[in-house]
CSV table of C-alpha atoms in Angstrom, one decimal:
chain,number,residue,atom,x,y,z
A,1,UNK,CA,2.6,0.6,4.7
A,2,UNK,CA,6.2,-0.6,4.3
A,3,UNK,CA,7.5,2.2,2.0
A,4,UNK,CA,10.6,4.0,3.2
A,5,UNK,CA,10.0,7.4,4.9
A,6,UNK,CA,12.4,10.1,3.9
A,7,UNK,CA,11.8,12.3,7.0
A,8,UNK,CA,10.6,12.1,10.6
A,9,UNK,CA,7.5,14.1,9.7
A,10,UNK,CA,6.6,11.6,7.0
A,11,UNK,CA,7.0,8.8,9.5
A,12,UNK,CA,4.7,10.6,12.0
A,13,UNK,CA,2.1,11.2,9.3
A,14,UNK,CA,2.1,7.6,8.0
A,15,UNK,CA,-1.1,5.8,7.4
A,16,UNK,CA,-1.5,2.7,9.6
A,17,UNK,CA,-3.8,-0.3,9.1
A,18,UNK,CA,-7.1,-0.2,10.9
A,19,UNK,CA,-6.0,-3.3,12.9
A,20,UNK,CA,-3.4,-1.2,14.7
A,21,UNK,CA,-4.6,1.0,17.6
A,22,UNK,CA,-3.0,4.4,17.7
A,23,UNK,CA,-2.4,5.5,21.3
A,24,UNK,CA,-1.8,9.0,22.5
A,25,UNK,CA,1.6,9.5,24.2
A,26,UNK,CA,0.0,11.5,27.0
A,27,UNK,CA,-2.1,8.5,27.9
A,28,UNK,CA,1.0,6.4,28.6
A,29,UNK,CA,3.0,6.5,31.9
A,30,UNK,CA,6.6,5.7,31.2
A,31,UNK,CA,8.2,3.8,34.0
A,32,UNK,CA,11.6,2.2,34.6
A,33,UNK,CA,14.0,1.1,32.0
A,34,UNK,CA,13.9,-2.6,31.2
A,35,UNK,CA,16.6,-2.8,28.5
A,36,UNK,CA,18.5,-1.1,25.7
A,37,UNK,CA,19.0,-2.4,22.2
A,38,UNK,CA,20.7,-1.3,19.0
A,39,UNK,CA,17.7,0.8,17.9
A,40,UNK,CA,16.2,2.1,21.1
A,41,UNK,CA,15.1,1.1,24.6
A,42,UNK,CA,12.3,-0.8,26.3
A,43,UNK,CA,10.6,0.6,29.4
A,44,UNK,CA,7.7,-0.6,31.6
A,45,UNK,CA,4.5,1.3,31.3
A,46,UNK,CA,0.8,1.5,32.2
A,47,UNK,CA,-2.2,3.9,31.6
A,48,UNK,CA,-1.4,7.4,32.8
A,49,UNK,CA,-4.9,7.6,34.4
A,50,UNK,CA,-4.2,4.9,37.0
A,51,UNK,CA,-1.8,4.7,39.9
A,52,UNK,CA,1.2,2.3,39.6
A,53,UNK,CA,-0.1,-1.2,39.4
A,54,UNK,CA,1.4,-4.1,41.3
A,55,UNK,CA,2.9,-5.3,38.0
A,56,UNK,CA,3.5,-3.1,34.9
A,57,UNK,CA,0.9,-3.8,32.2
A,58,UNK,CA,3.0,-3.0,29.2
A,59,UNK,CA,6.5,-3.1,27.8
A,60,UNK,CA,7.1,-0.2,25.4
A,61,UNK,CA,9.8,-0.3,22.7
A,62,UNK,CA,10.8,3.3,22.1
A,63,UNK,CA,12.8,4.1,19.0
A,64,UNK,CA,13.9,7.6,17.8
A,65,UNK,CA,12.4,8.3,14.5
A,66,UNK,CA,15.5,10.1,13.2
A,67,UNK,CA,17.5,7.0,13.8
A,68,UNK,CA,15.1,4.9,11.8
A,69,UNK,CA,15.1,7.3,8.9
A,70,UNK,CA,18.9,7.7,9.0
A,71,UNK,CA,19.4,4.0,9.0
A,72,UNK,CA,16.7,3.5,6.3
A,73,UNK,CA,14.9,1.1,8.7
A,74,UNK,CA,11.4,2.6,8.6
A,75,UNK,CA,10.0,0.0,6.3
A,76,UNK,CA,11.7,-2.7,8.3
A,77,UNK,CA,10.1,-1.4,11.5
A,78,UNK,CA,6.7,-1.0,10.0
A,79,UNK,CA,6.9,-4.5,8.8
A,80,UNK,CA,7.4,-5.7,12.4
A,81,UNK,CA,4.3,-3.7,13.4
A,82,UNK,CA,2.2,-5.1,10.6
A,83,UNK,CA,3.2,-8.7,11.4
A,84,UNK,CA,2.4,-8.3,15.0
A,85,UNK,CA,-1.0,-6.8,14.2
A,86,UNK,CA,-1.9,-10.0,12.4
A,87,UNK,CA,-1.2,-12.2,15.4
A,88,UNK,CA,-3.9,-11.1,17.8
A,89,UNK,CA,-5.5,-13.7,20.0
A,90,UNK,CA,-2.7,-16.2,20.4
A,91,UNK,CA,-1.8,-16.8,24.1
A,92,UNK,CA,1.7,-18.0,23.1
A,93,UNK,CA,2.7,-14.8,21.3
A,94,UNK,CA,3.5,-11.5,22.8
A,95,UNK,CA,0.6,-9.2,21.9
A,96,UNK,CA,0.8,-5.7,20.4
A,97,UNK,CA,-1.6,-3.4,22.2
A,98,UNK,CA,-1.0,-0.4,19.9
A,99,UNK,CA,1.4,2.2,18.5
A,100,UNK,CA,2.1,5.6,19.8
A,101,UNK,CA,4.0,8.3,17.9
A,102,UNK,CA,5.3,11.7,19.1
A,103,UNK,CA,7.4,14.2,17.1
A,104,UNK,CA,10.6,12.4,18.1
A,105,UNK,CA,9.8,8.7,18.8
A,106,UNK,CA,7.7,5.8,17.7
A,107,UNK,CA,6.6,3.4,20.4
A,108,UNK,CA,5.4,-0.1,20.3
A,109,UNK,CA,3.1,-0.8,23.2
A,110,UNK,CA,3.2,-4.5,24.0
A,111,UNK,CA,1.9,-6.7,26.8
A,112,UNK,CA,4.4,-7.2,29.6
A,113,UNK,CA,5.2,-10.9,29.1
A,114,UNK,CA,7.7,-11.7,31.8
A,115,UNK,CA,10.9,-10.8,33.6
A,116,UNK,CA,13.2,-13.3,31.8
A,117,UNK,CA,13.5,-15.2,28.6
A,118,UNK,CA,14.0,-19.0,28.0
A,119,UNK,CA,17.7,-18.6,27.3
A,120,UNK,CA,18.2,-16.9,30.7
A,121,UNK,CA,16.2,-19.7,32.3
A,122,UNK,CA,18.3,-22.4,30.6
A,123,UNK,CA,21.5,-20.6,31.7
A,124,UNK,CA,20.3,-20.5,35.3
A,125,UNK,CA,19.6,-24.2,35.2
A,126,UNK,CA,23.1,-24.9,33.9
A,127,UNK,CA,24.7,-22.9,36.7
A,128,UNK,CA,22.7,-25.1,39.1
A,129,UNK,CA,23.7,-28.3,37.4
A,130,UNK,CA,20.0,-29.0,36.6
A,131,UNK,CA,18.2,-29.8,33.4
A,132,UNK,CA,14.6,-29.5,32.3
A,133,UNK,CA,12.3,-32.5,33.0
A,134,UNK,CA,10.6,-34.4,30.1
A,135,UNK,CA,7.3,-32.9,31.2
A,136,UNK,CA,8.7,-29.4,31.1
A,137,UNK,CA,10.2,-29.9,27.7
A,138,UNK,CA,6.9,-31.2,26.4
A,139,UNK,CA,5.1,-28.2,27.8
A,140,UNK,CA,7.6,-25.6,26.5
A,141,UNK,CA,7.8,-27.3,23.1
A,142,UNK,CA,4.0,-27.5,22.8
A,143,UNK,CA,3.6,-23.8,23.6
A,144,UNK,CA,6.3,-22.7,21.1
A,145,UNK,CA,4.9,-25.1,18.5
A,146,UNK,CA,1.4,-23.6,18.9
A,147,UNK,CA,2.9,-20.1,18.5
A,148,UNK,CA,4.7,-21.1,15.3
A,149,UNK,CA,1.6,-22.8,13.9
A,150,UNK,CA,-0.5,-19.7,14.6
A,151,UNK,CA,2.0,-17.5,12.9
A,152,UNK,CA,2.2,-19.6,9.8
A,153,UNK,CA,-1.6,-19.9,9.5
A,154,UNK,CA,-1.5,-16.1,9.4
A,155,UNK,CA,1.2,-16.1,6.7
A,156,UNK,CA,3.8,-14.6,9.1
A,157,UNK,CA,7.3,-16.1,9.4
A,158,UNK,CA,9.4,-15.2,12.5
A,159,UNK,CA,12.9,-15.7,11.0
A,160,UNK,CA,14.6,-15.4,14.4
A,161,UNK,CA,13.2,-18.2,16.6
A,162,UNK,CA,15.5,-19.0,19.6
A,163,UNK,CA,15.3,-19.3,23.4
A,164,UNK,CA,16.3,-15.6,23.8
A,165,UNK,CA,13.1,-14.6,21.9
A,166,UNK,CA,10.8,-16.7,24.0
A,167,UNK,CA,9.6,-14.7,27.1
A,168,UNK,CA,8.8,-16.7,30.3
A,169,UNK,CA,5.9,-15.4,32.3
A,170,UNK,CA,5.7,-15.3,36.1
A,171,UNK,CA,3.3,-18.3,35.9
A,172,UNK,CA,5.9,-20.2,33.9
A,173,UNK,CA,4.3,-20.0,30.4
A,174,UNK,CA,6.1,-19.2,27.2
A,175,UNK,CA,5.4,-16.4,24.7
A,176,UNK,CA,7.3,-15.9,21.5
A,177,UNK,CA,8.5,-12.3,21.1
A,178,UNK,CA,10.8,-10.0,19.1
A,179,UNK,CA,9.4,-9.8,15.6
A,180,UNK,CA,12.1,-7.5,14.3
A,181,UNK,CA,13.0,-9.9,11.5
A,182,UNK,CA,9.6,-11.3,10.8
A,183,UNK,CA,7.9,-11.0,7.4
A,184,UNK,CA,4.6,-11.8,5.7
A,185,UNK,CA,5.0,-14.8,3.5
A,186,UNK,CA,2.3,-16.8,1.9
A,187,UNK,CA,2.6,-20.6,1.5
A,188,UNK,CA,4.5,-21.4,-1.7
A,189,UNK,CA,6.5,-18.1,-1.6
A,190,UNK,CA,10.1,-17.7,-0.8
A,191,UNK,CA,12.5,-14.8,0.0
A,192,UNK,CA,16.0,-14.0,1.0
A,193,UNK,CA,15.9,-13.8,4.8
A,194,UNK,CA,18.2,-11.8,7.1
A,195,UNK,CA,18.4,-14.3,10.0
A,196,UNK,CA,20.3,-12.9,13.0
A,197,UNK,CA,21.2,-16.1,14.7
A,198,UNK,CA,23.3,-18.5,12.6
A,199,UNK,CA,23.2,-21.3,15.2
A,200,UNK,CA,19.4,-21.5,14.7
A,201,UNK,CA,19.4,-20.8,11.0
A,202,UNK,CA,18.8,-23.5,8.3
A,203,UNK,CA,21.6,-24.4,5.8
A,204,UNK,CA,19.7,-22.5,3.0
A,205,UNK,CA,20.1,-19.2,4.9
A,206,UNK,CA,23.8,-19.8,5.5
A,207,UNK,CA,24.2,-20.6,1.8
A,208,UNK,CA,22.4,-17.4,0.8
A,209,UNK,CA,19.5,-19.3,-0.8
A,210,UNK,CA,15.8,-18.3,-0.6
A,211,UNK,CA,13.8,-19.6,2.4
A,212,UNK,CA,10.2,-19.9,3.4
A,213,UNK,CA,8.2,-20.9,6.5
A,214,UNK,CA,10.3,-24.0,7.0
A,215,UNK,CA,13.0,-21.6,8.3
A,216,UNK,CA,11.0,-21.5,11.6
A,217,UNK,CA,10.6,-25.3,11.6
A,218,UNK,CA,14.3,-25.8,11.5
A,219,UNK,CA,14.9,-23.2,14.2
A,220,UNK,CA,12.2,-24.9,16.3
A,221,UNK,CA,14.0,-28.2,15.9
A,222,UNK,CA,17.3,-26.7,17.1
A,223,UNK,CA,15.5,-25.3,20.1
A,224,UNK,CA,14.0,-28.7,21.0
A,225,UNK,CA,17.5,-30.3,20.7
A,226,UNK,CA,18.9,-27.6,23.0
A,227,UNK,CA,16.0,-28.0,25.5
A,228,UNK,CA,16.7,-31.8,25.6
A,229,UNK,CA,20.5,-31.8,25.7
A,230,UNK,CA,21.5,-28.4,27.0
A,231,UNK,CA,23.9,-28.3,24.0
A,232,UNK,CA,23.6,-27.1,20.4
A,233,UNK,CA,23.5,-29.6,17.5
A,234,UNK,CA,26.0,-27.5,15.5
A,235,UNK,CA,28.0,-25.6,18.1
A,236,UNK,CA,30.4,-23.4,16.2
A,237,UNK,CA,31.0,-19.6,16.7
A,238,UNK,CA,32.9,-19.5,13.4
A,239,UNK,CA,30.4,-18.9,10.6
A,240,UNK,CA,32.5,-20.5,7.9
A,241,UNK,CA,33.0,-23.6,10.0
A,242,UNK,CA,29.3,-23.7,10.8
A,243,UNK,CA,28.5,-23.6,7.0
A,244,UNK,CA,30.9,-26.5,6.5
A,245,UNK,CA,29.4,-28.5,9.4
A,246,UNK,CA,25.8,-28.0,8.0
A,247,UNK,CA,26.9,-28.9,4.5
A,248,UNK,CA,28.6,-32.1,5.4
A,249,UNK,CA,26.4,-33.5,8.3
């Protein structure tokens, strides 16, 4: 599954695991733009056969196949899909509904989890001079913990756990999202991770050492500290200084 495609045609003709539902592009209505990332864009969506619902049912990540092939990120992208396909049934994880492929794009069809993330919520509270209550911290922490535990039971490590990757639903529940750096990793195995967020990364990653599922445990601990104090335990934007802080504290 995670071999590198050499052309868009090879990407389109890839074999996908049975757990992944392949959706026809013509069955998807593409709605308004939700956001733009380094690889593609995210739009709201719903089944083409129904009229516009009160709330969009799906969020679709649309990525040009040529860009994936040119940047040699096909295997990376397929790994994200494979990891998400193993995480069905957990209410605290954004669910993958299926994959759709046309000659130009590959699309991840995911549930519409919410209109903001936990980082945005915390930022809003700061501007209001407010903090989370102990009850709220327990609730958020419990939901994220349940998501991490579920992932690890399925041998999936997130490798980028942080408030910005926790969606907040309109009902106030949390769902861990963005599995772009995730990987399958059985207990007892280790690998060199490519964590994207140094402030939430364990010392081993900053020292370029192999890591395992405990990477997520460290990131979860940093998140809990931030929820409780509205500050970071190691607040340095300079990576070399951050390495020294973690090595000596």
